[in-house]
Coordinates of C-alpha atoms in Angstrom, one line a residue:
Chain A
M1 CA 91.5 174.1 125.7
P2 CA 94.6 173.8 127.9
F3 CA 94.5 171.0 130.4
N4 CA 95.0 173.5 133.2
S5 CA 92.0 175.6 132.3
L6 CA 88.5 175.6 133.8
I7 CA 87.0 174.9 130.5
F8 CA 88.9 171.6 130.1
L9 CA 87.7 170.4 133.6
I10 CA 84.1 171.3 132.6
F11 CA 84.6 169.5 129.3
L12 CA 86.0 166.5 131.0
A13 CA 83.1 166.4 133.5
V14 CA 80.5 166.7 130.8
I15 CA 82.1 164.0 128.6
A16 CA 82.3 161.7 131.7
V17 CA 78.6 162.2 132.5
L18 CA 77.6 161.5 128.9
F19 CA 80.0 158.5 128.7
Y20 CA 78.5 156.8 131.7
A21 CA 75.0 157.8 130.9
V22 CA 74.9 155.9 127.5
K23 CA 75.8 152.5 129.1
N24 CA 76.6 150.9 125.7
A25 CA 80.1 150.1 124.5
S26 CA 79.6 151.4 120.9
W27 CA 77.9 154.6 122.1
Q28 CA 80.6 155.1 124.7
K29 CA 83.2 154.9 121.9
Y30 CA 81.3 157.4 119.8
V31 CA 81.1 159.8 122.8
L32 CA 84.9 159.7 123.1
L33 CA 85.3 160.1 119.3
A34 CA 83.0 163.1 119.2
A35 CA 84.7 164.6 122.3
S36 CA 88.1 164.1 120.6
F37 CA 87.1 165.8 117.4
L38 CA 85.4 168.6 119.4
F39 CA 88.6 169.0 121.3
A40 CA 90.6 169.3 118.1
F41 CA 88.2 171.7 116.4
Y42 CA 88.0 173.8 119.5
F43 CA 91.8 174.3 119.3
N44 CA 91.5 175.4 115.6
Y45 CA 89.8 174.2 112.4
L46 CA 93.0 173.1 110.9
S47 CA 93.7 170.6 113.7
G48 CA 90.2 169.0 113.3
I49 CA 90.4 168.8 109.5
A50 CA 94.0 167.5 109.5
L51 CA 93.0 164.8 112.0
A52 CA 90.1 163.6 109.9
V53 CA 92.0 163.5 106.6
I54 CA 95.0 161.8 108.2
C55 CA 92.9 159.2 109.9
V56 CA 90.8 158.3 106.9
A57 CA 93.8 158.2 104.5
N58 CA 96.0 156.1 106.8
Y59 CA 93.3 153.7 107.8
G60 CA 92.6 152.9 104.2
L61 CA 96.3 152.4 103.4
L62 CA 97.1 150.3 106.5
K63 CA 94.1 148.1 106.0
K64 CA 95.0 147.5 102.3
M65 CA 98.6 146.8 103.3
F66 CA 97.6 144.3 105.9
L67 CA 95.1 142.5 103.6
Q68 CA 97.1 142.5 100.4
E69 CA 100.2 140.4 99.8
K70 CA 100.9 141.8 96.3
N71 CA 101.4 145.5 96.9
R72 CA 102.5 145.5 100.5
K73 CA 105.9 147.1 99.9
Y74 CA 104.4 149.7 97.6
L75 CA 101.7 150.6 100.0
Y76 CA 104.2 150.7 102.9
H77 CA 106.3 153.3 101.0
I78 CA 103.3 155.4 100.1
G79 CA 102.1 155.4 103.7
L80 CA 105.5 156.2 105.1
G81 CA 106.1 158.9 102.5
F82 CA 102.7 160.5 103.1
N83 CA 103.2 160.7 106.9
I84 CA 106.9 161.8 106.7
A85 CA 105.9 164.5 104.1
I86 CA 103.2 165.8 106.4
L87 CA 105.5 165.8 109.4
L88 CA 108.5 167.4 107.7
G89 CA 106.3 169.8 105.7
Y90 CA 104.6 170.9 108.9
K91 CA 107.9 171.4 110.7
I92 CA 109.4 173.4 107.8
L93 CA 106.2 175.5 107.6
Q94 CA 106.2 176.2 111.3
D95 CA 109.8 177.2 111.1
A96 CA 109.2 179.5 108.2
L97 CA 105.9 181.0 109.4
S98 CA 106.6 182.0 112.9
D99 CA 108.7 182.4 116.0
S100 CA 107.2 179.1 117.1
Q101 CA 110.4 178.0 118.8
I102 CA 110.4 177.2 122.4
G103 CA 111.0 180.8 123.5
N104 CA 107.6 182.0 122.6
L105 CA 105.6 180.1 125.2
T106 CA 102.9 182.5 126.2
G107 CA 99.5 182.8 124.8
F108 CA 98.1 181.3 121.7
D109 CA 99.1 184.0 119.2
N110 CA 100.3 181.6 116.6
S111 CA 97.8 178.8 117.3
R112 CA 96.0 179.3 114.0
W113 CA 99.0 177.6 112.4
I114 CA 99.5 174.9 115.0
V115 CA 98.1 171.6 114.1
L116 CA 97.4 170.1 117.5
G117 CA 99.4 166.9 118.2
I118 CA 100.4 166.3 114.6
G119 CA 104.0 165.6 115.5
F120 CA 102.9 162.9 118.0
Y121 CA 100.2 161.2 116.1
T122 CA 102.0 161.0 112.7
L123 CA 104.9 159.3 114.5
Q124 CA 102.3 156.9 116.1
I125 CA 100.9 156.1 112.6
I126 CA 104.4 155.6 111.1
G127 CA 105.0 153.1 113.9
Y128 CA 101.8 151.3 112.8
Y129 CA 103.1 151.0 109.3
E130 CA 106.4 149.5 110.6
E131 CA 104.6 147.0 112.8
V132 CA 102.1 145.9 110.1
Y133 CA 104.8 145.8 107.4
R134 CA 107.2 143.7 109.6
R135 CA 104.2 141.5 110.4
N136 CA 104.8 142.1 114.1
A137 CA 101.1 143.0 114.6
T138 CA 97.8 142.4 113.0
F139 CA 95.5 145.1 111.9
H140 CA 92.1 143.8 112.9
V141 CA 90.8 147.2 114.0
T142 CA 87.7 149.0 112.8
M143 CA 87.9 152.5 111.4
S144 CA 86.4 153.9 114.6
D145 CA 88.8 152.1 116.9
F146 CA 91.8 153.2 114.8
T147 CA 90.5 156.8 114.8
L148 CA 90.0 156.8 118.6
G149 CA 93.5 155.4 119.1
V150 CA 94.9 158.3 117.1
T151 CA 92.6 161.1 118.1
F152 CA 91.7 160.4 121.8
F153 CA 91.6 163.8 123.3
S154 CA 93.7 163.3 126.4
K155 CA 96.7 162.0 124.4
L156 CA 96.1 164.1 121.3
P157 CA 98.1 167.3 122.2
A158 CA 101.4 165.7 123.3
G159 CA 101.2 161.9 123.5
P160 CA 102.1 159.5 124.9
I161 CA 102.8 158.0 121.5
L162 CA 101.1 154.7 121.3
N163 CA 102.0 151.5 119.4
L164 CA 99.5 149.1 117.9
K165 CA 99.3 147.1 121.1
D166 CA 98.6 150.2 123.1
N167 CA 95.9 151.2 120.5
R168 CA 94.0 148.1 121.6
Q169 CA 93.8 149.6 125.0
L170 CA 91.4 152.1 123.5
V171 CA 89.1 149.5 122.0
I172 CA 85.9 149.5 124.1
K173 CA 84.4 146.0 123.9
E174 CA 82.3 146.0 127.0
P175 CA 80.4 148.9 128.4
V176 CA 82.6 150.7 130.9
L177 CA 80.8 151.1 134.2
F178 CA 81.5 153.8 136.7
S179 CA 84.0 152.7 139.3
E180 CA 85.0 154.5 142.5
A181 CA 88.6 153.1 142.2
R182 CA 89.0 154.5 138.7
F183 CA 87.5 157.8 139.7
S184 CA 89.9 158.1 142.7
Y185 CA 92.9 157.3 140.5
A186 CA 91.8 159.8 137.9
L187 CA 91.1 162.6 140.4
Q188 CA 94.4 162.1 142.3
R189 CA 96.5 161.9 139.1
I190 CA 94.9 164.9 137.5
L191 CA 95.4 166.9 140.8
L192 CA 99.1 165.9 140.7
G193 CA 99.3 167.2 137.1
L194 CA 97.6 170.4 138.0
F195 CA 99.9 170.9 141.0
K196 CA 103.0 170.3 138.9
K197 CA 101.9 172.6 136.2
M198 CA 100.4 175.4 138.1
A199 CA 102.3 175.5 141.4
L200 CA 105.7 174.4 140.1
A201 CA 106.4 174.6 136.4
D202 CA 104.5 177.9 135.8
R203 CA 106.2 179.5 138.8
L204 CA 109.6 178.7 137.3
M205 CA 108.6 180.0 133.9
P206 CA 109.1 183.8 134.4
Y207 CA 112.6 183.2 135.7
V208 CA 113.6 180.8 132.9
N209 CA 112.1 183.1 130.3
G210 CA 113.8 186.1 132.0
I211 CA 117.2 184.4 132.0
F212 CA 117.0 183.1 128.4
D213 CA 115.1 185.9 126.7
K214 CA 116.1 189.0 128.8
H215 CA 119.7 187.9 129.4
T216 CA 121.1 191.4 129.5
Y217 CA 119.8 191.7 133.1
H218 CA 121.5 188.6 134.3
N219 CA 125.0 187.4 135.1
G220 CA 127.0 184.6 136.5
L221 CA 125.0 182.6 139.0
M222 CA 121.6 183.3 137.4
I223 CA 122.8 182.2 134.0
Y224 CA 124.2 179.1 135.6
L225 CA 120.8 178.5 137.2
G226 CA 118.8 179.3 134.0
P227 CA 119.3 176.0 132.2
I228 CA 119.0 174.0 135.4
L229 CA 115.7 175.7 136.2
F230 CA 114.6 175.1 132.6
T231 CA 115.4 171.4 132.9
V232 CA 113.2 171.2 136.0
Q233 CA 110.5 173.3 134.4
V234 CA 110.3 171.3 131.2
Y235 CA 110.2 168.0 133.2
L236 CA 107.5 169.3 135.5
D237 CA 105.5 170.8 132.7
F238 CA 105.6 167.8 130.3
S239 CA 105.1 165.2 133.1
A240 CA 102.2 167.3 134.4
Y241 CA 100.6 167.1 131.0
I242 CA 101.1 163.4 131.0
D243 CA 99.6 163.0 134.5
I244 CA 96.5 164.8 133.4
A245 CA 96.4 162.8 130.1
I246 CA 96.7 159.5 132.0
G247 CA 94.3 160.5 134.7
S248 CA 91.7 161.7 132.3
A249 CA 92.0 158.5 130.2
R250 CA 91.6 156.4 133.3
L251 CA 88.3 158.1 134.0
F252 CA 87.0 156.3 130.8
G253 CA 88.7 153.0 131.6
I254 CA 91.6 153.6 129.3
N255 CA 95.1 152.8 130.5
L256 CA 97.7 155.0 128.7
P257 CA 101.3 154.0 129.1
E258 CA 103.6 156.0 131.4
N259 CA 106.0 158.5 129.8
F260 CA 108.3 159.4 132.7
R261 CA 110.0 157.4 135.5
M262 CA 111.5 160.2 137.6
P263 CA 114.3 161.1 135.0
L264 CA 115.9 163.7 137.2
R265 CA 117.1 160.8 139.4
A266 CA 119.0 159.1 136.6
A267 CA 122.6 158.2 137.4
S268 CA 123.7 157.7 133.8
I269 CA 122.8 159.2 130.5
V270 CA 121.4 155.8 129.2
D271 CA 119.4 155.6 132.5
F272 CA 118.1 159.2 131.8
W273 CA 116.9 158.1 128.3
R274 CA 115.1 155.1 129.8
R275 CA 113.2 157.4 132.1
W276 CA 112.6 160.5 129.9
H277 CA 109.8 160.8 127.3
I278 CA 109.6 157.0 127.2
S279 CA 107.1 156.7 124.4
L280 CA 109.2 158.8 122.0
V281 CA 112.5 157.0 123.0
S282 CA 110.8 153.7 122.6
W283 CA 109.6 154.8 119.1
L284 CA 113.0 156.0 118.1
T285 CA 114.7 152.8 119.5
N286 CA 112.3 150.5 117.6
Y287 CA 112.1 152.2 114.3
I288 CA 115.4 154.0 113.9
F289 CA 118.1 152.6 116.3
Y290 CA 117.4 148.9 116.0
P291 CA 117.1 148.8 112.2
V292 CA 120.3 150.9 111.7
S293 CA 122.3 149.1 114.4
Y294 CA 121.2 145.7 113.0
R295 CA 122.4 146.7 109.6
Y296 CA 125.8 147.9 110.8
R297 CA 126.2 145.4 113.7
K298 CA 129.3 143.8 112.2
M299 CA 131.1 147.2 112.4
R300 CA 130.7 146.8 116.2
K301 CA 131.3 150.2 118.0
K302 CA 131.3 152.2 114.7
G303 CA 128.0 150.6 113.7
L304 CA 126.5 151.5 117.1
A305 CA 127.8 155.0 116.8
I306 CA 126.1 155.4 113.4
A307 CA 122.8 154.1 114.8
I308 CA 123.0 156.4 117.8
L309 CA 123.8 159.4 115.5
C310 CA 120.8 158.6 113.2
T311 CA 118.5 158.2 116.2
F312 CA 119.5 161.6 117.6
I313 CA 119.3 163.4 114.2
V314 CA 115.7 162.1 113.8
S315 CA 114.9 163.2 117.4
A316 CA 116.3 166.7 116.7
L317 CA 114.4 167.0 113.4
W318 CA 111.2 165.9 115.1
H319 CA 111.6 168.7 117.7
G320 CA 112.2 171.3 115.0
I321 CA 114.3 172.3 112.1
A322 CA 116.8 174.4 114.0
I323 CA 120.6 174.3 114.5
T324 CA 120.0 174.5 118.3
F325 CA 118.1 171.2 118.3
L326 CA 120.9 169.6 116.3
I327 CA 123.5 170.8 118.8
W328 CA 121.3 169.5 121.6
A329 CA 121.2 166.1 119.8
A330 CA 125.0 166.3 119.3
C331 CA 125.5 166.8 123.0
H332 CA 123.5 163.7 123.9
F333 CA 125.2 161.7 121.1
T334 CA 128.6 162.6 122.6
Y335 CA 127.5 161.7 126.1
I336 CA 126.2 158.3 125.1
I337 CA 129.3 157.6 123.0
V338 CA 131.7 158.6 125.8
E339 CA 129.6 156.8 128.5
N340 CA 129.0 153.5 126.6
L341 CA 131.5 153.1 123.9
I342 CA 134.7 154.8 125.1
F343 CA 134.4 154.3 128.9
P344 CA 131.9 151.5 129.3
K345 CA 133.5 150.2 132.4
A346 CA 133.2 153.5 134.2
K347 CA 129.5 153.6 133.5
T348 CA 127.3 153.9 136.5
D349 CA 125.5 150.6 137.1
S350 CA 122.7 151.2 139.5
G351 CA 123.1 147.7 140.8
R352 CA 126.8 147.9 141.7
H353 CA 127.8 151.3 142.8
S354 CA 127.6 152.9 146.2
R355 CA 125.1 155.5 147.2
L356 CA 127.7 158.2 147.0
A357 CA 128.6 157.2 143.5
K358 CA 125.0 157.3 142.5
I359 CA 124.5 160.8 143.9
A360 CA 127.6 161.9 142.0
G361 CA 126.2 160.2 138.9
V362 CA 122.9 162.1 139.3
F363 CA 124.8 165.4 139.8
V364 CA 126.8 164.8 136.6
V365 CA 123.8 163.7 134.6
W366 CA 121.9 166.8 135.7
H367 CA 124.7 169.0 134.5
L368 CA 125.1 167.2 131.2
V369 CA 121.4 167.2 130.5
T370 CA 121.3 170.9 131.5
F371 CA 124.1 171.8 129.2
G372 CA 122.2 170.2 126.3
N373 CA 119.1 172.0 127.3
L374 CA 120.9 175.3 127.1
F375 CA 120.8 174.8 123.3
F376 CA 117.3 173.1 123.3
R377 CA 115.8 176.2 125.0
S378 CA 117.7 178.9 123.3
Q379 CA 116.1 180.4 120.2
S380 CA 119.4 180.9 118.4
L381 CA 123.1 180.3 118.6
E382 CA 123.5 184.0 119.1
N383 CA 121.5 183.7 122.3
V384 CA 123.7 180.9 123.5
G385 CA 126.8 182.9 122.7
R386 CA 125.5 185.9 124.7
L387 CA 124.6 183.6 127.7
F388 CA 128.1 182.2 127.7
H389 CA 129.5 185.7 127.4
D390 CA 127.5 187.1 130.3
F391 CA 128.2 184.0 132.4
G392 CA 132.0 184.4 132.0
H393 CA 132.2 188.2 132.2
L394 CA 130.0 189.2 135.1
P395 CA 130.4 188.6 138.8
F396 CA 129.6 185.1 140.0
L397 CA 129.1 186.1 143.7
Y398 CA 125.6 185.6 145.1
G399 CA 125.0 189.2 146.2
Q400 CA 126.0 190.6 142.9
G401 CA 124.9 187.6 140.8
L402 CA 121.2 187.4 141.6
D403 CA 119.4 190.2 139.9
F404 CA 115.7 190.2 139.8
R405 CA 115.1 193.0 137.4
T406 CA 113.5 190.3 135.3
W407 CA 110.4 189.8 133.4
M408 CA 107.9 189.3 136.1
I409 CA 104.5 187.7 135.8
N410 CA 103.0 189.3 138.9
G411 CA 104.5 192.7 138.7
G412 CA 105.8 194.0 142.0
G413 CA 109.2 195.0 143.1
E414 CA 112.5 193.2 143.5
I415 CA 111.8 192.0 147.1
E416 CA 108.6 190.3 146.1
S417 CA 110.2 188.8 143.1
E418 CA 113.1 187.5 145.1
F419 CA 110.8 186.0 147.6
N420 CA 108.7 184.4 144.9
F421 CA 111.8 183.0 143.3
R422 CA 113.0 181.5 146.5
L423 CA 109.6 180.1 147.3
S424 CA 109.3 178.5 143.8
F425 CA 112.8 177.1 144.1
L426 CA 112.0 175.6 147.5
L427 CA 108.7 174.1 146.3
C428 CA 110.4 172.4 143.3
L429 CA 113.2 171.1 145.5
L430 CA 110.7 169.7 148.0
F431 CA 108.6 168.1 145.3
L432 CA 111.6 166.5 143.7
A433 CA 112.8 165.2 147.1
F434 CA 109.5 163.6 147.8
E435 CA 108.4 162.8 144.3
K436 CA 108.4 159.0 144.7
K437 CA 106.1 159.1 147.7
I438 CA 103.8 161.8 146.1
N439 CA 103.5 159.6 142.9
E440 CA 102.5 156.6 145.1
Y441 CA 99.5 158.6 146.4
A442 CA 98.7 160.0 143.0
Q443 CA 98.7 156.6 141.4
S444 CA 96.6 154.9 144.0
E445 CA 93.1 153.7 143.3
K446 CA 92.3 154.3 146.9
Y447 CA 90.8 157.7 147.7
N448 CA 93.0 159.6 150.0
I449 CA 91.3 162.6 151.5
V450 CA 94.5 164.0 153.0
Y451 CA 96.3 163.9 149.7
V452 CA 93.4 165.4 147.8
S453 CA 92.9 168.2 150.3
L454 CA 96.6 168.9 150.4
M455 CA 96.8 169.1 146.6
L456 CA 93.8 171.4 146.4
I457 CA 95.3 173.7 149.1
L458 CA 98.7 173.7 147.5
I459 CA 97.2 174.5 144.1
A460 CA 95.0 177.2 145.6
V461 CA 97.8 178.8 147.6
F462 CA 100.8 178.4 145.2
G463 CA 99.1 177.9 141.8
M464 CA 99.5 180.4 139.0
F465 CA 95.9 181.1 137.9
N466 CA 96.2 182.5 134.5
T467 CA 94.4 181.8 131.2
G468 CA 96.0 178.4 131.2
E469 CA 99.7 178.7 130.2
R470 CA 100.6 176.6 127.2
F471 CA 102.4 173.3 127.8
I472 CA 105.9 173.4 126.4
Y473 CA 105.5 170.2 124.4
L474 CA 102.4 171.3 122.6
Q475 CA 104.5 172.9 120.0
F476 CA 106.1 169.6 118.9
Chain B
M1 CA 127.4 121.3 114.1
K2 CA 124.4 120.5 116.3
K3 CA 124.6 121.6 120.0
D4 CA 122.2 121.0 122.8
P5 CA 120.6 124.0 124.7
Q6 CA 122.7 123.4 127.8
Q7 CA 126.0 123.5 125.8
I8 CA 124.8 126.7 124.1
L9 CA 124.0 128.2 127.5
V10 CA 127.5 127.4 128.7
E11 CA 129.1 129.0 125.7
L12 CA 126.9 132.0 126.1
H13 CA 128.2 132.7 129.6
P14 CA 131.6 134.2 128.6
I15 CA 129.9 136.3 125.9
F16 CA 127.5 137.7 128.4
H17 CA 130.3 138.4 130.9
D18 CA 132.2 140.3 128.3
V19 CA 129.3 142.3 126.8
F20 CA 127.8 143.2 130.2
N21 CA 131.2 143.7 131.9
D22 CA 130.2 141.4 134.7
P23 CA 132.2 138.2 135.3
S24 CA 129.8 137.1 138.1
L25 CA 126.8 137.1 135.9
T26 CA 124.8 133.9 135.7
I27 CA 122.3 133.4 133.0
K28 CA 119.4 131.0 132.6
P29 CA 117.0 130.4 129.7
E30 CA 114.4 132.5 131.6
T31 CA 116.8 135.5 132.1
T32 CA 115.4 138.6 130.5
A33 CA 116.8 142.1 129.9
D34 CA 115.1 143.3 133.1
D35 CA 117.3 140.9 135.1
I36 CA 120.5 142.4 133.8
G37 CA 120.9 146.1 134.6
N38 CA 123.1 146.8 131.6
W39 CA 121.0 145.0 129.0
T40 CA 119.9 148.0 127.1
S41 CA 119.1 148.6 123.4
L42 CA 122.8 149.5 123.0
T43 CA 124.2 146.3 124.5
H44 CA 121.5 144.2 122.9
M45 CA 122.9 144.7 119.4
T46 CA 126.5 144.2 120.7
L47 CA 125.4 140.9 122.3
V48 CA 123.7 139.8 119.0
A49 CA 126.9 140.6 117.0
E50 CA 129.1 138.7 119.5
V51 CA 126.8 135.7 119.6
E52 CA 126.7 135.6 115.8
K53 CA 130.5 135.7 115.6
H54 CA 130.9 133.0 118.2
F55 CA 128.4 130.6 116.7
Q56 CA 129.1 131.6 113.1
C57 CA 125.5 132.2 112.3
E58 CA 123.3 135.1 111.3
F59 CA 120.0 136.2 112.9
S60 CA 117.3 137.9 110.9
F61 CA 116.1 141.3 112.1
K62 CA 112.8 139.8 113.1
E63 CA 114.5 137.2 115.3
V64 CA 116.7 139.8 116.9
M65 CA 113.6 141.9 117.7
N66 CA 111.7 138.9 119.1
F67 CA 114.2 137.7 121.6
T68 CA 112.3 138.0 124.9
N69 CA 114.8 136.0 127.0
V70 CA 118.0 134.0 126.8
G71 CA 115.9 130.9 126.0
D72 CA 114.7 132.5 122.7
M73 CA 118.2 133.2 121.8
I74 CA 119.3 129.6 122.5
Q75 CA 116.4 128.3 120.5
A76 CA 117.4 130.5 117.5
I77 CA 121.0 129.4 117.7
Q78 CA 120.0 125.8 117.8
H79 CA 117.9 126.2 114.6
K80 CA 120.9 127.9 112.9
L81 CA 123.3 125.1 113.9
V82 CA 121.2 122.2 112.5

């Protein structure tokens, strides 16, 4: 049930009607729980069963660990081992079973073996173990509240990853009454997500796939554009998913944390990581970077480098067991080391530098992130090698460089394809230029008929109405 | 050797100037990471290591993770110096 499908919108409307009809806090919670399991089972049986088993086992272990003084360490290690084994086992199985890497983004062919959201909610639960073990948080949650915190359908497929404090956001103590402000926020945020996914990200997809997967048709400029377009696509796609997740949750009075803060405007790499996939970065910082950097803090820069390396290795493994993810992580490790440990004084400080320096910073960060994404998106090192080869050996000039004999979603000839490409490019540029303002409208509790109408028109005119293209981050 | 919070704050200033590469930086007990652009997770641990070295003390991991502002750090240092 992709978020950009009609069935999801009907599902959301039916759940909302039921939720507000029951008018009782406990029943409202059970409506959301039932909806979440239905959502998981609808995806496939494996997802529903895995979710039930993982919730029951972890709740029991966490509760015991919280209440018992004696076996805390033992239970902590069992809990961590259990979840890490599930996560790693799943990643290894995925790698072995299929071509589930980022290249195969169309359809749901391998969905039988995808356990919806497992990479996200196992990390979330590992975070709970850390918090309870370190005694940073109490564990006074009921089984149903814990389960809802893990399974809630709008965050289930791809986060945001919650911590124990966030989990309390999902505890419904008082009956949630319908509010116009909440409805307006939900509608406007969901529309933004649909627009970003259908009218922007999905329009870029054929070109990105064409350049990365059918590289023999492309040369110089298009190969240079490929990773840039992918960077924009993956941002729009993932943030669109988050917009719909946050908007849907707000409909039920649940405030999910933000996951992006306009990362393509970052003027330094550290700034980029403060704006990109915030919930994952926050998890990695709290549970990998801080413990390792604390341990080696007396080694100063070397200790920090070890901690950064460990953080990126875990991040790469979480994305998948592949050399391309490790190289992507190595790129970002190098960027951070150079920016912060070798040339810390040259680092762009948003408070101190001129507008021109900031623009230059954004330009450099875009290229660095894009270079890393070349590996992130490519299915193998062989592909990367071929892209480099074609980039270097074929004409770079515009007239010769742009070749639209590419994999096209709509069929049609080269002229249509070229027009579509330019239109998609222009739409994305316009969106990124006015993103801040558009976000303000989308995140307002005040109903804005002009914004809503405009979004509906833009989706209707420019949206890709297919069967609901899969969100890129679903595979993680 | 016991030190009062004001004295600790004065001694913290050059450490902050050095770690955050900003000689004009002025800190108060209420100063948080949000007030200093460069106070990131990377500089946080460098700051902790420099403060430990200067005051010849050692913070626990829990203390380091619970510093919400400069005042918390001053309080922790004060406890160590008793």
